[in-house]
Tab-separated table of C-alpha atoms in Angstrom:
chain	number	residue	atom	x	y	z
K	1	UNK	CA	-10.904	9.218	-15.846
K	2	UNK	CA	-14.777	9.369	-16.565
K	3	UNK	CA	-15.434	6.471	-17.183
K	4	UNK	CA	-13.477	3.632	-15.744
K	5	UNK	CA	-13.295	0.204	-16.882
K	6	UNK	CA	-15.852	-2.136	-15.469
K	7	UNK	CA	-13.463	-4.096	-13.876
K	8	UNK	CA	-11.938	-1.428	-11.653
K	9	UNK	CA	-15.254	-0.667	-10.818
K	10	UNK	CA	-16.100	-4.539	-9.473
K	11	UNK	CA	-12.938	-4.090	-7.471
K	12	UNK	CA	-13.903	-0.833	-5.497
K	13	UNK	CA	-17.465	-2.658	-4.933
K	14	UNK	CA	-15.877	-5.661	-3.514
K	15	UNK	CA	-15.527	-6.510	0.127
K	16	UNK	CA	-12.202	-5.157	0.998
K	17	UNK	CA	-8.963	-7.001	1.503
K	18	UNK	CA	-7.707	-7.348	4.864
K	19	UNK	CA	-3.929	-6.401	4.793
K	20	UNK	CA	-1.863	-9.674	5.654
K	21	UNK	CA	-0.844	-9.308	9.480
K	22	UNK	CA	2.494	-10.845	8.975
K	23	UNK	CA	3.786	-7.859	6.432
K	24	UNK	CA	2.445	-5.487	9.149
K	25	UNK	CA	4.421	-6.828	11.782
K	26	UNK	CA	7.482	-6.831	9.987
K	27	UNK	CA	6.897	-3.149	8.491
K	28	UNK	CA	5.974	-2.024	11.849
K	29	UNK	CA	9.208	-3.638	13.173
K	30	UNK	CA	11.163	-2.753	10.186
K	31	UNK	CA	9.989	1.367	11.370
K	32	UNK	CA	10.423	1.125	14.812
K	33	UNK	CA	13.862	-0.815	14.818
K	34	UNK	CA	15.684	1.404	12.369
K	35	UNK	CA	15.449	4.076	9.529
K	36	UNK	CA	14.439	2.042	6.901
K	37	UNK	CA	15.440	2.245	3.452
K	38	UNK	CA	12.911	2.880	0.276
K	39	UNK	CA	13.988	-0.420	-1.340
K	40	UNK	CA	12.961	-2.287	1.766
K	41	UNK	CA	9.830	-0.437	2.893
K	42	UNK	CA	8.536	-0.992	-1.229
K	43	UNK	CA	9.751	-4.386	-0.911
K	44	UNK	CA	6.931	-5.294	2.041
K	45	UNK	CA	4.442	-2.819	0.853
K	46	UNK	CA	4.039	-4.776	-2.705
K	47	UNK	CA	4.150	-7.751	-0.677
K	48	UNK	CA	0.894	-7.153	0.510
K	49	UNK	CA	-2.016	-6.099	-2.493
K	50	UNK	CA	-4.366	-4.477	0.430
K	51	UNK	CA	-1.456	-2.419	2.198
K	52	UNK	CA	-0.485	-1.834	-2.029
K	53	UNK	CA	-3.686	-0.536	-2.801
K	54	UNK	CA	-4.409	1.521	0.244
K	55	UNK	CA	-0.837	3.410	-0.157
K	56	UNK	CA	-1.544	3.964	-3.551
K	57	UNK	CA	-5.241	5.400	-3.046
K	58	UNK	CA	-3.067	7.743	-0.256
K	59	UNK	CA	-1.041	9.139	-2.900
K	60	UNK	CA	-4.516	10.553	-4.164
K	61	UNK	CA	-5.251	7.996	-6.939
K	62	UNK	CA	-8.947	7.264	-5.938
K	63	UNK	CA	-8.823	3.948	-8.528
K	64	UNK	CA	-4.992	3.442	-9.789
K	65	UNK	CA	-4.707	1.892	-12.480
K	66	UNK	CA	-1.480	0.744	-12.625
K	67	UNK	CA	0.741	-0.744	-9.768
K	68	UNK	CA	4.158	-1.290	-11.357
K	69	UNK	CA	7.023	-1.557	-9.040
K	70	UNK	CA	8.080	1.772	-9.834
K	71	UNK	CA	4.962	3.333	-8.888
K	72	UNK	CA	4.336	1.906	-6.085
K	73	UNK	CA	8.176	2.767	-4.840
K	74	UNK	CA	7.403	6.574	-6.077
K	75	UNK	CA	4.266	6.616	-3.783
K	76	UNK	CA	6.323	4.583	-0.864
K	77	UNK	CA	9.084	7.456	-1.349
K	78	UNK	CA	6.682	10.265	-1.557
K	79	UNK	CA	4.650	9.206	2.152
K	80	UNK	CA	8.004	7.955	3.691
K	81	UNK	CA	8.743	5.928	6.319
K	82	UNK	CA	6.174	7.545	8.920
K	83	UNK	CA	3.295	7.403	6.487
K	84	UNK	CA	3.903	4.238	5.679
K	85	UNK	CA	4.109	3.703	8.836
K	86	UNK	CA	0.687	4.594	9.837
K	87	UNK	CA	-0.948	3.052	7.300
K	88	UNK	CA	-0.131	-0.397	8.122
K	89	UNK	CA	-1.205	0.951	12.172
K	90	UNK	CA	-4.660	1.705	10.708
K	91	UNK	CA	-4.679	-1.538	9.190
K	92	UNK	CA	-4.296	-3.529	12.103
K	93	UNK	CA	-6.947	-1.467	13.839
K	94	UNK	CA	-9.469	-2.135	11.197
């Protein structure tokens, strides 16, 4: 995309979103506890629009543009568990 809209371009410019701390702990729980199942791991990730956003920027869209369910449980399913994972670790180091 060359030009993106104006919006998405306010929303990479903003000050970022700090992931909610509660959905971390729960993921991070939810990882170490057992092997977690996609429809549970999507279920927290969309919970959370930071933690959303920074999975789907992962998945190598620098500014996606759409974050249906299904998307965001293709990119969940794609990192896995462990990616997942350490996304919501560097999140609650940042």
């Amino acid at each position: 995309m060359k030009n993106p809209p104006k919006i998405i371009n306010k929303i990479n410019t903003a000050i970022p979103l700090p992931c909610l701390p509660q959905v971390l702990v729960k993921l991070n729980r939810l990882c170490i506890t057992t092997a977690p199942s996609l429809e549970e791991l999507t279920r927290l990730v969309a919970m959370d629009p930071a933690l959303t956003l920074k999975v789907l920027r992962l998945e190598g869209a620098a500014q996606p543009l759409k974050s249906t369910y299904d998307v965001i449980e293709m990119s969940v399913a794609r990192q896995g568990a462990r990616g997942i994972k350490n996304v919501a670790l560097f999140c609650l180091s940042n």
